[in-house]
Coordinates of C-alpha atoms (C1' of nucleotides) and ligand atoms in Angstrom, one line a residue:
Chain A
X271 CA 2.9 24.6 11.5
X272 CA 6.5 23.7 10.1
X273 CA 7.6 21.9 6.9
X274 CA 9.2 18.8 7.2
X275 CA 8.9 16.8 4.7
X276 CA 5.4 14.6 4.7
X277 CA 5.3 10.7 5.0
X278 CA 3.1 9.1 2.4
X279 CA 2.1 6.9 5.0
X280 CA 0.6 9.9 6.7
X281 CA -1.1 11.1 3.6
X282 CA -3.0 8.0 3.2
X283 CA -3.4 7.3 7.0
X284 CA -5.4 11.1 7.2
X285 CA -8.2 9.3 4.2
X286 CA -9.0 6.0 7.0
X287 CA -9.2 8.7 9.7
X288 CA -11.7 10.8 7.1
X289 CA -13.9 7.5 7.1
X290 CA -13.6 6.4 10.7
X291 CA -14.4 10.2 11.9
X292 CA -17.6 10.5 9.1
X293 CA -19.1 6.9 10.5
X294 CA -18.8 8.6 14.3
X295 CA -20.5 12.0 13.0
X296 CA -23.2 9.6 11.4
X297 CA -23.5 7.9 15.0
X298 CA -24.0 11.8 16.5
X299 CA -20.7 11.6 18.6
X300 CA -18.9 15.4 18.6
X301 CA -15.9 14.9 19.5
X302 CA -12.9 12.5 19.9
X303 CA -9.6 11.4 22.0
X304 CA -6.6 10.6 19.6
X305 CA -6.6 7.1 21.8
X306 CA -10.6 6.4 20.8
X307 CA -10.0 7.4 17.6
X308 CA -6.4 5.7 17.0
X309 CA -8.5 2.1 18.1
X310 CA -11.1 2.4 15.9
X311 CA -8.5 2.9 13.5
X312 CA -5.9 0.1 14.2
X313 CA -3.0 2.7 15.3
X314 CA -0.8 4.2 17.8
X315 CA -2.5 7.4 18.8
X316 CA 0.6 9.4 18.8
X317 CA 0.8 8.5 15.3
X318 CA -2.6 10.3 14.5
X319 CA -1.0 13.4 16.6
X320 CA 2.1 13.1 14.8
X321 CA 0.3 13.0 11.4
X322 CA -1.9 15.7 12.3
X323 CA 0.7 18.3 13.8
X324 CA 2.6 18.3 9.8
X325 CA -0.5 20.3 9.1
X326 CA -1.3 22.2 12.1
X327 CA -2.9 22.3 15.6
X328 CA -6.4 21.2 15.4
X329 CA -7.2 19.5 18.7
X330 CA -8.3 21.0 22.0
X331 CA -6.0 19.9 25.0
X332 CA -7.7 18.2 27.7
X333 CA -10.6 17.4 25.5
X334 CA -9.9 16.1 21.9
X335 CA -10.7 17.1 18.5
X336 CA -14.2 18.0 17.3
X337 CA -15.5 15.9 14.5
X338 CA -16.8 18.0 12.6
X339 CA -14.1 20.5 12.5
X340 CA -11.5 18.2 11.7
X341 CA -13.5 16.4 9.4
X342 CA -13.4 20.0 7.5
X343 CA -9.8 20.2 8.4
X344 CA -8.5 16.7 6.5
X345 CA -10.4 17.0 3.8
X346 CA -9.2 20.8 3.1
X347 CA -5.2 19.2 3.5
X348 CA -6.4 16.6 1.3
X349 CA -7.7 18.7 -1.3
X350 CA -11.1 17.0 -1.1
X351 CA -12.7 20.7 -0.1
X352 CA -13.8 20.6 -3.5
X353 CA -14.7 18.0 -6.7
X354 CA -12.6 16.0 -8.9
X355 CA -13.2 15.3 -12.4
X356 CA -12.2 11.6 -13.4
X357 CA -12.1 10.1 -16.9
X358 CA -12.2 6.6 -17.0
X359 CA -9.7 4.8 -20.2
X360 CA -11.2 1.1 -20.9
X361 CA -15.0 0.5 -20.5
X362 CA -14.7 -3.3 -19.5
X363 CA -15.6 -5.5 -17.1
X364 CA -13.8 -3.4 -14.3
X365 CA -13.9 0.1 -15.7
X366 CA -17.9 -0.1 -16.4
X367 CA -18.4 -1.8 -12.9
X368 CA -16.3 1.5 -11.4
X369 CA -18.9 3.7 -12.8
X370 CA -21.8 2.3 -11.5
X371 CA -20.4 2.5 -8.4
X372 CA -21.7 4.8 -6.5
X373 CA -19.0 5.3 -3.8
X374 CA -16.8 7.5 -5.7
X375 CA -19.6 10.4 -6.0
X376 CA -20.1 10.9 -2.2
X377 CA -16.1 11.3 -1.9
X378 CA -15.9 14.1 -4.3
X379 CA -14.8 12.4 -7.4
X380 CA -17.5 12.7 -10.6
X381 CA -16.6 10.3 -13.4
X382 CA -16.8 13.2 -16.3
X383 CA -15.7 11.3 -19.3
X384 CA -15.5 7.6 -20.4
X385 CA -13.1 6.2 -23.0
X386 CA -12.2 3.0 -25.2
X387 CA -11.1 2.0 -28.7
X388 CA -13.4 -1.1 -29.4
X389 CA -15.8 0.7 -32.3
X390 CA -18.8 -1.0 -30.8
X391 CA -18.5 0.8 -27.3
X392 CA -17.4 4.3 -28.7
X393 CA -21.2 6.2 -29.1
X394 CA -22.7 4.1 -26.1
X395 CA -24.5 5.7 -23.6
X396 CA -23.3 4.2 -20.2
X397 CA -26.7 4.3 -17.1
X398 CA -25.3 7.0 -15.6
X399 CA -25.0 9.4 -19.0
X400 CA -21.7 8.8 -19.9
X401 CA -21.2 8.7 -23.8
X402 CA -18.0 6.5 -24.6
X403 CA -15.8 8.5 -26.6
X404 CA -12.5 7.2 -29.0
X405 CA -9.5 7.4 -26.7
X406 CA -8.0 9.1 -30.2
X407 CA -10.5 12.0 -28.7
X408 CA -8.7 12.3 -25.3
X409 CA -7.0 15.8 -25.9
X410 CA -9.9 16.8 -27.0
X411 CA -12.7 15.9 -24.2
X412 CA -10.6 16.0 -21.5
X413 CA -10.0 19.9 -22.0
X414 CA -13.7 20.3 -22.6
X415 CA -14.9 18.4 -19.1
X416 CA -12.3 19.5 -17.3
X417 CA -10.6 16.3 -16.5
X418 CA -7.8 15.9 -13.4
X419 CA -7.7 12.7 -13.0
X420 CA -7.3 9.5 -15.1
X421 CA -8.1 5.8 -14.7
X422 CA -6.8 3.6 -16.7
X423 CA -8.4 0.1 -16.6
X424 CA -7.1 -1.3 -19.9
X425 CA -5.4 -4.8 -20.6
X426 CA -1.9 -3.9 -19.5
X427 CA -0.4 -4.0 -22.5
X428 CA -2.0 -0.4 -23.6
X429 CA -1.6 0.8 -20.4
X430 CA 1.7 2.8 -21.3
X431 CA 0.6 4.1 -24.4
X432 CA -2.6 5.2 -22.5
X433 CA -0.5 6.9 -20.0
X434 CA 1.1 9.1 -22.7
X435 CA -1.6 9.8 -24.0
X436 CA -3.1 11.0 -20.8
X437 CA 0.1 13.2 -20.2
X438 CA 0.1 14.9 -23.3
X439 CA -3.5 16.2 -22.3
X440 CA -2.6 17.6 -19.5
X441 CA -3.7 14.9 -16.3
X442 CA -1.5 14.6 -14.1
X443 CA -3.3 12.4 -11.8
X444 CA -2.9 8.4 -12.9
X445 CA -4.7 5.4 -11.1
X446 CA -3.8 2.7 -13.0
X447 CA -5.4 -0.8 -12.7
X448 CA -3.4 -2.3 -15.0
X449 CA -0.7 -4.6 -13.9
X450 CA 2.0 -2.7 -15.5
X451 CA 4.7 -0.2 -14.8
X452 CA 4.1 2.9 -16.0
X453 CA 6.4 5.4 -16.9
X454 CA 5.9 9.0 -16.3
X455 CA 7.6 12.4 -15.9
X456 CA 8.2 14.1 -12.7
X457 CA 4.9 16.8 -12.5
X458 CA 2.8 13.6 -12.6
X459 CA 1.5 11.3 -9.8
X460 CA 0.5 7.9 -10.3
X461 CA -1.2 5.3 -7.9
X462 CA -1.1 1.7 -8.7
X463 CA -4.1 -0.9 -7.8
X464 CA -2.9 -4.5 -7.9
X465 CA -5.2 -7.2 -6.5
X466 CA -3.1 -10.1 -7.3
X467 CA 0.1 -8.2 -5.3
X468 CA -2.4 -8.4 -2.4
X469 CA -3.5 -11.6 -2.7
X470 CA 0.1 -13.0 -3.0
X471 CA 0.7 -11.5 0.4
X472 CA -2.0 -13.5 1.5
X473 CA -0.6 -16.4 0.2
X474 CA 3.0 -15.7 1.9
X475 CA 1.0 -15.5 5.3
X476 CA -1.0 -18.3 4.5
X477 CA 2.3 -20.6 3.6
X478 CA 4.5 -19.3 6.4
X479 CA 1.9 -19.3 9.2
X480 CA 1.4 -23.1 8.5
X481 CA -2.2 -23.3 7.1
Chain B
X146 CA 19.6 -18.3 4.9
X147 CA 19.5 -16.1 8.3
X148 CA 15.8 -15.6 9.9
X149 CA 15.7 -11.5 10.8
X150 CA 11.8 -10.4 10.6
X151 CA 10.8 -9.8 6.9
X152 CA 9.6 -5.7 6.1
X153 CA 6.3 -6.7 4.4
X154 CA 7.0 -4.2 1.9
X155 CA 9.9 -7.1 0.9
X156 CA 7.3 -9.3 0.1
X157 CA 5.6 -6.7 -2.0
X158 CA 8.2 -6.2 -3.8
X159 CA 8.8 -10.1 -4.4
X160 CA 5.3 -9.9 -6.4
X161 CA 6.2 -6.8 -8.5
X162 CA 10.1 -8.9 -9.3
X163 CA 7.7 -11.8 -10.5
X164 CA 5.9 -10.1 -12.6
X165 CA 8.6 -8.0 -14.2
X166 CA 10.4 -11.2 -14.6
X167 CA 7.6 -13.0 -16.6
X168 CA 7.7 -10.4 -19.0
X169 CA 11.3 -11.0 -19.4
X170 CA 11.3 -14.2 -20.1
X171 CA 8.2 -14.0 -22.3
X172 CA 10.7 -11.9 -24.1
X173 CA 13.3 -14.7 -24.5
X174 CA 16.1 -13.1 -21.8
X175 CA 17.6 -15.6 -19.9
X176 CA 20.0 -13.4 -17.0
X177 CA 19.1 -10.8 -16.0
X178 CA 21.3 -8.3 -13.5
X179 CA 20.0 -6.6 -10.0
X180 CA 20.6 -3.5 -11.7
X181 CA 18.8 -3.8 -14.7
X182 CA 15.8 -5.7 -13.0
X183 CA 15.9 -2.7 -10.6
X184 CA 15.2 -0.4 -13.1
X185 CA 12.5 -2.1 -14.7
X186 CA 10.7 -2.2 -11.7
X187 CA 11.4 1.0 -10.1
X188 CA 13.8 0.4 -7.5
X189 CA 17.3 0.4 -5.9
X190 CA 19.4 -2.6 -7.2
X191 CA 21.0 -2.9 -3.3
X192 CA 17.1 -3.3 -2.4
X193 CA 16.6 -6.1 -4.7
X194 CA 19.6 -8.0 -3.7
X195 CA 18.8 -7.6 0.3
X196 CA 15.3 -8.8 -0.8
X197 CA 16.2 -11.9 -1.8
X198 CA 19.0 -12.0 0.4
X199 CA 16.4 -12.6 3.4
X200 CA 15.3 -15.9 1.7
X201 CA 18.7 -17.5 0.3
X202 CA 21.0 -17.1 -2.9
X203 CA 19.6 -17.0 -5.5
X204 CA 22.1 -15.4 -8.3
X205 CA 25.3 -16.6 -9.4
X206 CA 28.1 -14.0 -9.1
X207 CA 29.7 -11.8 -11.8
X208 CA 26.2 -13.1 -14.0
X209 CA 22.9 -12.1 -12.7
X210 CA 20.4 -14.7 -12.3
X211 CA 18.8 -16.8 -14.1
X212 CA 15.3 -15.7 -15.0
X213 CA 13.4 -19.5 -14.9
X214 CA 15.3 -20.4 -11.7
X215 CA 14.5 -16.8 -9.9
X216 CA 10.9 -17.0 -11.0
X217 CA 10.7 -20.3 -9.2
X218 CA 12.2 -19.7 -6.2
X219 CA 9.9 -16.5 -5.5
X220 CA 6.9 -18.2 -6.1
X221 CA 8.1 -20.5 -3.8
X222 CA 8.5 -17.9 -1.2
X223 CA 5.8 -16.3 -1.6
X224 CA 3.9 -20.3 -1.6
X225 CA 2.7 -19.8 -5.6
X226 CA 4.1 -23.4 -6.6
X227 CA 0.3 -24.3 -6.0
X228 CA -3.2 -22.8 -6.0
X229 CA -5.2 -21.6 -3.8
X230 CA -8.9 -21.7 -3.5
X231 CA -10.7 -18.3 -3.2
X232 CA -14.1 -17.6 -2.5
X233 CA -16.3 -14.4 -3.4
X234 CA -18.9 -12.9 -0.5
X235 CA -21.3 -10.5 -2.2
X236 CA -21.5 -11.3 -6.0
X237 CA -22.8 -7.4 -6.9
X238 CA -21.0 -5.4 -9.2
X239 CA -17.6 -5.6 -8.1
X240 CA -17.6 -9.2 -7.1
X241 CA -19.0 -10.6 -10.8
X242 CA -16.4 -8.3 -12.6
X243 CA -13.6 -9.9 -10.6
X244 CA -15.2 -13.6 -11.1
X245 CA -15.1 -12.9 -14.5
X246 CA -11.4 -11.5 -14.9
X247 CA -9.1 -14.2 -16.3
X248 CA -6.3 -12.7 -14.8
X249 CA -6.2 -14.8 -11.4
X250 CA -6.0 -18.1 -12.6
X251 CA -3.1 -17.4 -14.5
X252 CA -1.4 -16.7 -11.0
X253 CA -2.8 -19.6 -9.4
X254 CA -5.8 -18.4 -8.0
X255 CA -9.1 -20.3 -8.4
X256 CA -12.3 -19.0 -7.8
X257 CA -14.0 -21.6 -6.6
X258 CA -17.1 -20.7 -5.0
X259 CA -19.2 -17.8 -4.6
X260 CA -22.0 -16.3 -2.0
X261 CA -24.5 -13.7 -1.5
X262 CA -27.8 -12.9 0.5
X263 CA -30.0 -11.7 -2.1
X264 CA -32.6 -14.4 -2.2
X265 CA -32.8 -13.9 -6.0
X266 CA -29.2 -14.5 -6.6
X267 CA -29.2 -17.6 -4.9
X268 CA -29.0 -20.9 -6.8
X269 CA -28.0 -18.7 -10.3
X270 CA -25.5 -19.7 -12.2
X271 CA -22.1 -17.6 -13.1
X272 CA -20.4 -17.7 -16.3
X273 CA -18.0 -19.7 -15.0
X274 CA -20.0 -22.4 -13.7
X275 CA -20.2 -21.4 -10.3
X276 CA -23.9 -21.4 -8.3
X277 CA -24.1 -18.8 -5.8
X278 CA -24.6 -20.4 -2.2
X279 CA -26.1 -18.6 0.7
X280 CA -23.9 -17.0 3.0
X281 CA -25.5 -19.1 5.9
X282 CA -24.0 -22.0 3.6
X283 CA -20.6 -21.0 4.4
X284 CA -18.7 -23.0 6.7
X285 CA -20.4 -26.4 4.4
X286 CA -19.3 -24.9 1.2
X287 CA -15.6 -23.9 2.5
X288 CA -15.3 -27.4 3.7
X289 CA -16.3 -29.0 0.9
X290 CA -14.5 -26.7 -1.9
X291 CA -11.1 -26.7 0.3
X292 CA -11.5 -22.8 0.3
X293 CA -7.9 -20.8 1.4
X294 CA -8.9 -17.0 1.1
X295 CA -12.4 -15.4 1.1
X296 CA -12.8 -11.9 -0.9
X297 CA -15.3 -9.7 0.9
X298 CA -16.8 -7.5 -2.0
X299 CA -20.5 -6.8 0.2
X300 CA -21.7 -3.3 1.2
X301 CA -19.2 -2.2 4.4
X302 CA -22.3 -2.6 7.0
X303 CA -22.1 -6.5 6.2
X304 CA -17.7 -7.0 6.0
X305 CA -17.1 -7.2 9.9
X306 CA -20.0 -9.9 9.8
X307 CA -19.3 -11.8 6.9
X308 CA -15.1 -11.6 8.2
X309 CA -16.7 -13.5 11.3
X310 CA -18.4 -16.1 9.1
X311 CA -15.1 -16.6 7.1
X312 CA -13.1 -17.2 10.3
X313 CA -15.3 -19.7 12.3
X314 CA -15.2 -21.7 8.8
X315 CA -11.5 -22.1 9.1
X316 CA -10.7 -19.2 5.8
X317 CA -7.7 -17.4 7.2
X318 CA -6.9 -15.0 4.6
X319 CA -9.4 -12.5 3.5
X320 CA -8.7 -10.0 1.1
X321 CA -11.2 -6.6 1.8
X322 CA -12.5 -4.4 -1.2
X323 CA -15.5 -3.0 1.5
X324 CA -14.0 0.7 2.9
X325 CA -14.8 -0.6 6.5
X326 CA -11.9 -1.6 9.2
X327 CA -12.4 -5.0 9.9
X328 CA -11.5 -6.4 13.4
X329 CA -9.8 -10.3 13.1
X330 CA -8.0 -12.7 15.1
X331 CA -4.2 -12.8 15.2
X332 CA -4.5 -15.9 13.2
X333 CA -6.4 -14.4 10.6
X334 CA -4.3 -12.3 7.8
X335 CA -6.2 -9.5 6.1
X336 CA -5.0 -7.2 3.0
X337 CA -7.8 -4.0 2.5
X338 CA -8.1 -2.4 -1.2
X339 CA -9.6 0.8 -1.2
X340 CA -9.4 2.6 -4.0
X341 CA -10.9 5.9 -2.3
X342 CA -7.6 6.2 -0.4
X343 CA -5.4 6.1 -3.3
X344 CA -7.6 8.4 -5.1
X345 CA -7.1 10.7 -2.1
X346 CA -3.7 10.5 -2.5
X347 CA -4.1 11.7 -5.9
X348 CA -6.1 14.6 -5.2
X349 CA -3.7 15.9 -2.0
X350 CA -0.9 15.8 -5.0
X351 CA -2.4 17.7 -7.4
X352 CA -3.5 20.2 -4.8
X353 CA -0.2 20.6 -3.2
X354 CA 1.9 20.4 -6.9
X355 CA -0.1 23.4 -7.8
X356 CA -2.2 21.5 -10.4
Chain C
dC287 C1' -9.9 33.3 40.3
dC288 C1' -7.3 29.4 41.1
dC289 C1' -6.7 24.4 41.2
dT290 C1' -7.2 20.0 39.1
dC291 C1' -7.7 17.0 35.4
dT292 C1' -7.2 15.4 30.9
dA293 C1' -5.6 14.8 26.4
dT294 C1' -3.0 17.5 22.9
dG295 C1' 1.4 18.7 20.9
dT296 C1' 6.2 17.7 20.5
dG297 C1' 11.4 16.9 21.4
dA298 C1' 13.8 12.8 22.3
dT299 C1' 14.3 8.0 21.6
dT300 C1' 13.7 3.8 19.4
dT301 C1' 12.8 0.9 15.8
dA302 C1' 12.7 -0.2 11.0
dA303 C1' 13.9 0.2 6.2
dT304 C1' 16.9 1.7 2.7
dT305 C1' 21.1 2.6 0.6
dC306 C1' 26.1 2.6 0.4
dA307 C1' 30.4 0.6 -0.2
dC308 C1' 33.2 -3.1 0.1
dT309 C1' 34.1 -8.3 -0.1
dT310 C1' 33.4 -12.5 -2.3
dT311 C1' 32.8 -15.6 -6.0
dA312 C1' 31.9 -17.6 -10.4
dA313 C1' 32.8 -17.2 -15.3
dT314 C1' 35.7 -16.4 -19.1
dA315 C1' 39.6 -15.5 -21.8
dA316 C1' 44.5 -15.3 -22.1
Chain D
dT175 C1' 46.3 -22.4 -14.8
dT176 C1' 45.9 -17.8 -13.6
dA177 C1' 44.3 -13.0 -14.3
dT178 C1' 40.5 -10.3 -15.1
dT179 C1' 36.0 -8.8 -14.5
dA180 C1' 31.4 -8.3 -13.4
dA181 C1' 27.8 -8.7 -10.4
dA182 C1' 26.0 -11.0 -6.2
dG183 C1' 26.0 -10.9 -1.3
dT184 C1' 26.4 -8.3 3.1
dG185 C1' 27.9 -5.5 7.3
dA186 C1' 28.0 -0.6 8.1
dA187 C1' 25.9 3.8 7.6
dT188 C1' 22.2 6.5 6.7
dT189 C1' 17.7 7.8 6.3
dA190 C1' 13.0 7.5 7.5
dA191 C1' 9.2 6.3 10.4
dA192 C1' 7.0 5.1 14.6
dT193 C1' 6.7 5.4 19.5
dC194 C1' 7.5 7.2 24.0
dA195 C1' 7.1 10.4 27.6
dC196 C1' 6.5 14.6 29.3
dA197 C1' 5.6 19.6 29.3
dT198 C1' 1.7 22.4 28.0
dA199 C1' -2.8 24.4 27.7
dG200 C1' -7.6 24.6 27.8
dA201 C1' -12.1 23.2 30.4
dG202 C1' -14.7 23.0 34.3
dG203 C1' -15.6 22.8 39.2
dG204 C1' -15.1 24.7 43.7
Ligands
NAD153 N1 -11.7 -7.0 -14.0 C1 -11.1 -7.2 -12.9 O1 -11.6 -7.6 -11.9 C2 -9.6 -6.8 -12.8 C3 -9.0 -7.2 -11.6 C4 -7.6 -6.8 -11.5 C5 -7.0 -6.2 -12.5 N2 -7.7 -5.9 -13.6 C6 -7.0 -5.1 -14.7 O2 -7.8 -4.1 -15.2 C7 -7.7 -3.9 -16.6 C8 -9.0 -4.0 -17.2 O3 -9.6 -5.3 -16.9 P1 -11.0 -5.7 -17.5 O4 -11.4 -7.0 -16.9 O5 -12.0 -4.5 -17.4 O6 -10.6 -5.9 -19.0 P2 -11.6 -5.8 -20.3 O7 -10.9 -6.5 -21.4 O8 -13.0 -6.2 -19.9 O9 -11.7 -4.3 -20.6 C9 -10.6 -3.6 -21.2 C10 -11.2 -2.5 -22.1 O10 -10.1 -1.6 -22.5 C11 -10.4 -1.3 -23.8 N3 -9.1 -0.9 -24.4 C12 -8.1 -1.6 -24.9 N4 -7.1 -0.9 -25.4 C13 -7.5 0.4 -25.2 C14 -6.9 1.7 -25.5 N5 -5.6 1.7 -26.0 N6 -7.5 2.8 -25.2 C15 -8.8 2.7 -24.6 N7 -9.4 1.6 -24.3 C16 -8.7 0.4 -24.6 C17 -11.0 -2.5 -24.4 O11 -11.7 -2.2 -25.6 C18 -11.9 -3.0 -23.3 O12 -13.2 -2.4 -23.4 C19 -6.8 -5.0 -17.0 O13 -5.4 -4.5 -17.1 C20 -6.8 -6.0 -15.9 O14 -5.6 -6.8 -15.8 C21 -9.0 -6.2 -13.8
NAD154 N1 -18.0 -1.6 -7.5 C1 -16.9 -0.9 -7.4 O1 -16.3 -0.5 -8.3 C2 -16.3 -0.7 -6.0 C3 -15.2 0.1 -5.9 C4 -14.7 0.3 -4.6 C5 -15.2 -0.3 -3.6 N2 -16.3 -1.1 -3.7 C6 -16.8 -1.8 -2.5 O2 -17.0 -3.1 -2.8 C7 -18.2 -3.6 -2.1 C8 -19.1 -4.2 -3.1 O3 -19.4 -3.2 -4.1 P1 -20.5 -3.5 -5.3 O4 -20.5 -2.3 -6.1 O5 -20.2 -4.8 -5.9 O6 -21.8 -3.5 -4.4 P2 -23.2 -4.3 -4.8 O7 -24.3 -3.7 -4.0 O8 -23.3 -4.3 -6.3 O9 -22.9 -5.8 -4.4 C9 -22.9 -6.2 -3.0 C10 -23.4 -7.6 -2.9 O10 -23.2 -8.1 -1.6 C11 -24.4 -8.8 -1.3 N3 -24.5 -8.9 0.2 C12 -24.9 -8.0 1.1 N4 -24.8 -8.4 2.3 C13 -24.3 -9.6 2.3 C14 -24.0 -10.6 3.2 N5 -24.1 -10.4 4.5 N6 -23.4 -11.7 2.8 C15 -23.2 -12.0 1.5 N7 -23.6 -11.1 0.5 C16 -24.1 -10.0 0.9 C17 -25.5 -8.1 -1.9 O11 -26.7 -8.9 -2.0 C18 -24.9 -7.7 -3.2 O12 -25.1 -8.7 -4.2 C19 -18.7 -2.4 -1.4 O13 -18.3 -2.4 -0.1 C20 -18.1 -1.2 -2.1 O14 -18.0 -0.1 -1.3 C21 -16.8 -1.3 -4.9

DNA sequence: CCCTCTATGTGATTTAATTCACTTTAATAA
DNA sequence: TTATTAAAGTGAATTAAATCACATAGAGGG
């Protein structure tokens, strides 16, 4: 195991190998070729050697890997060994339809905390427990749940000031849903989710490929 | 204007240069340099300018360009001087939150019909006036609403199914919120959202940054 | 115990994307 | 009209990522 620096393309290829490898435990298979696996997946199987060997040797030569061992194996690299505390910022239409999804629970991340600023949410008991506190409480809750990681899905135009906020209490894990640039310092790591950049892609293939 | 294959992550980029430059020009700026664009949005200025540079010119020398005329011409390249038609598979959770955002339209994206396989959803009305058809209705209702892309927002057991539908009714762009790897004709373009993988990425960060 | 077979792990190679650094061009002021 | 200047446009250089191709090592059979 060396140290080169790590792709983020690798990073977030070892989470679609996670899923693909848990749906083939499901179906009772035990173990794997990197060519098997890389179909299912929609890449080159040296890639999924390549991305694998950043972090160690966790194959058997000849055979494969075994699923349930490097199942164990990504999800320790990945940190997921363990559960993540989420607050959400903006109980809306999309942050309220986030935690009643169920999804997010079976991956390791437990939505601990719900915020907003509209005086009729803040008191409200969401189904699954939640109690919608004032985002003006933020410093406050998020050291008493333990937060580590913070989603913001407010209009844009708080997104920013939300950010700080979140800094200043100590997260230093962002998703944003906003569509906005947020600003941040150094020790923290955002990830952006934009729908509409994906569906102008869409649109680009759609023009260009004459339809 | 040569013709060297586009990096997809140019046309990414095009989206997030539209967007910045909106906000500019809601703002009342009229010219805007590659430099200061480039760090509004987070990039090299070099980057900005070879973007573009795949499509045409677009600036005038010494100035910058012109905010109105650059707007334009992305859109255009990206094939946003028109709308496109969308429809929703699966009007759960997810789906109804995203019929209901107001965002889309503003980019030129019409939701314009809307299907599920719950028999007690059929035939119900949304707020904004669609009627949820059966999925077996498909292929009619694309036809007759002139639908472009198809959002698949069902349970992952049901995407690769309902991706099948979309193509043999002629809907070649289909954007993918179910965590499931879904298998499509070259013709057939398909962006995925997953918001697991990004929260993975957050969680390998803050276990390697010593968080 | 050795031989064969198969799929991993990896250095070398190729391909792609980004950034640099220089050239060109339009605007403006003298 | 000409000099000056600022920023776009672009070929070259650099950096990063993906892929190839083969040496290597474990499994299993004879
Ligand atoms: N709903 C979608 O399907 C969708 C899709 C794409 C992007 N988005 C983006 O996600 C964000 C949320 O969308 P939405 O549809 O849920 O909007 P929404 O208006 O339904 O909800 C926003 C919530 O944020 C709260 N809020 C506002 N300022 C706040 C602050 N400073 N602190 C805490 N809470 C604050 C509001 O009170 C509201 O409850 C928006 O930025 C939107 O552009 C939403
Ligand atoms: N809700 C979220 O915040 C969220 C977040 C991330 C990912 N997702 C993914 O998005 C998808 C939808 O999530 P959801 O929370 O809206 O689920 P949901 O169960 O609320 O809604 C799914 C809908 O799809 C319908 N459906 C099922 N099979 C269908 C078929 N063959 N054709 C048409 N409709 C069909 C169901 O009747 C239901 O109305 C899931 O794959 C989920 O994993 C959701």
């Amino acid at each position: 195991m060396k140290f080169p620096k790590i792709p983020m393309a690798a990073i977030n290829r070892l989470s679609i190998y996670i899923r693909a490898l848990e749906e083939l435990e499901e179906q009772g298979t035990k173990v794997i070729s990197s060519e098997r696996l890389a179909k299912q997946c929609g890449v080159n199987p040296a890639q999924i050697r390549k991305d694998l060997a950043y972090f160690g040797e966790f194959g058997v030569r000849g055979v494969g890997y075994r699923i349930e061992d490097l199942i164990r194996e990504i999800k320790e690299i990945l940190g997921l060994d363990r559960t993540w505390n989420i607050a959400m910022i903006g109980v809306g239409n999309l942050g309220s339809a986030l935690i009643r999804h169920g999804n997010f629970i079976k991956h390791g991340y437990v939505f601990a905390a719900a915020f907003d600023i509209d005086p009729h949410k803040i008191g409200k008991r969401l189904p699954n427990g939640l109690v919608i506190h004032h985002i003006d409480d933020l410093e406050k809750v998020v050291k008493e749940c333990d937060i580590h990681i913070g989603v913001i899905a407010t209009p844009a135009s708080a997104a920013q000031s939300v950010a700080n906020q979140l800094i200043i209490a100590g997260v230093n894990g962002i998703l944003n849903f906003a569509p906005a640039q947020i600003q941040v310092p150094e020790c923290c790591h955002v990830e952006n989710v934009d729908f509409t950049i994906k569906l102008d892609s869409i649109a680009y293939h759609l023009s260009t490929s004459g339809t």
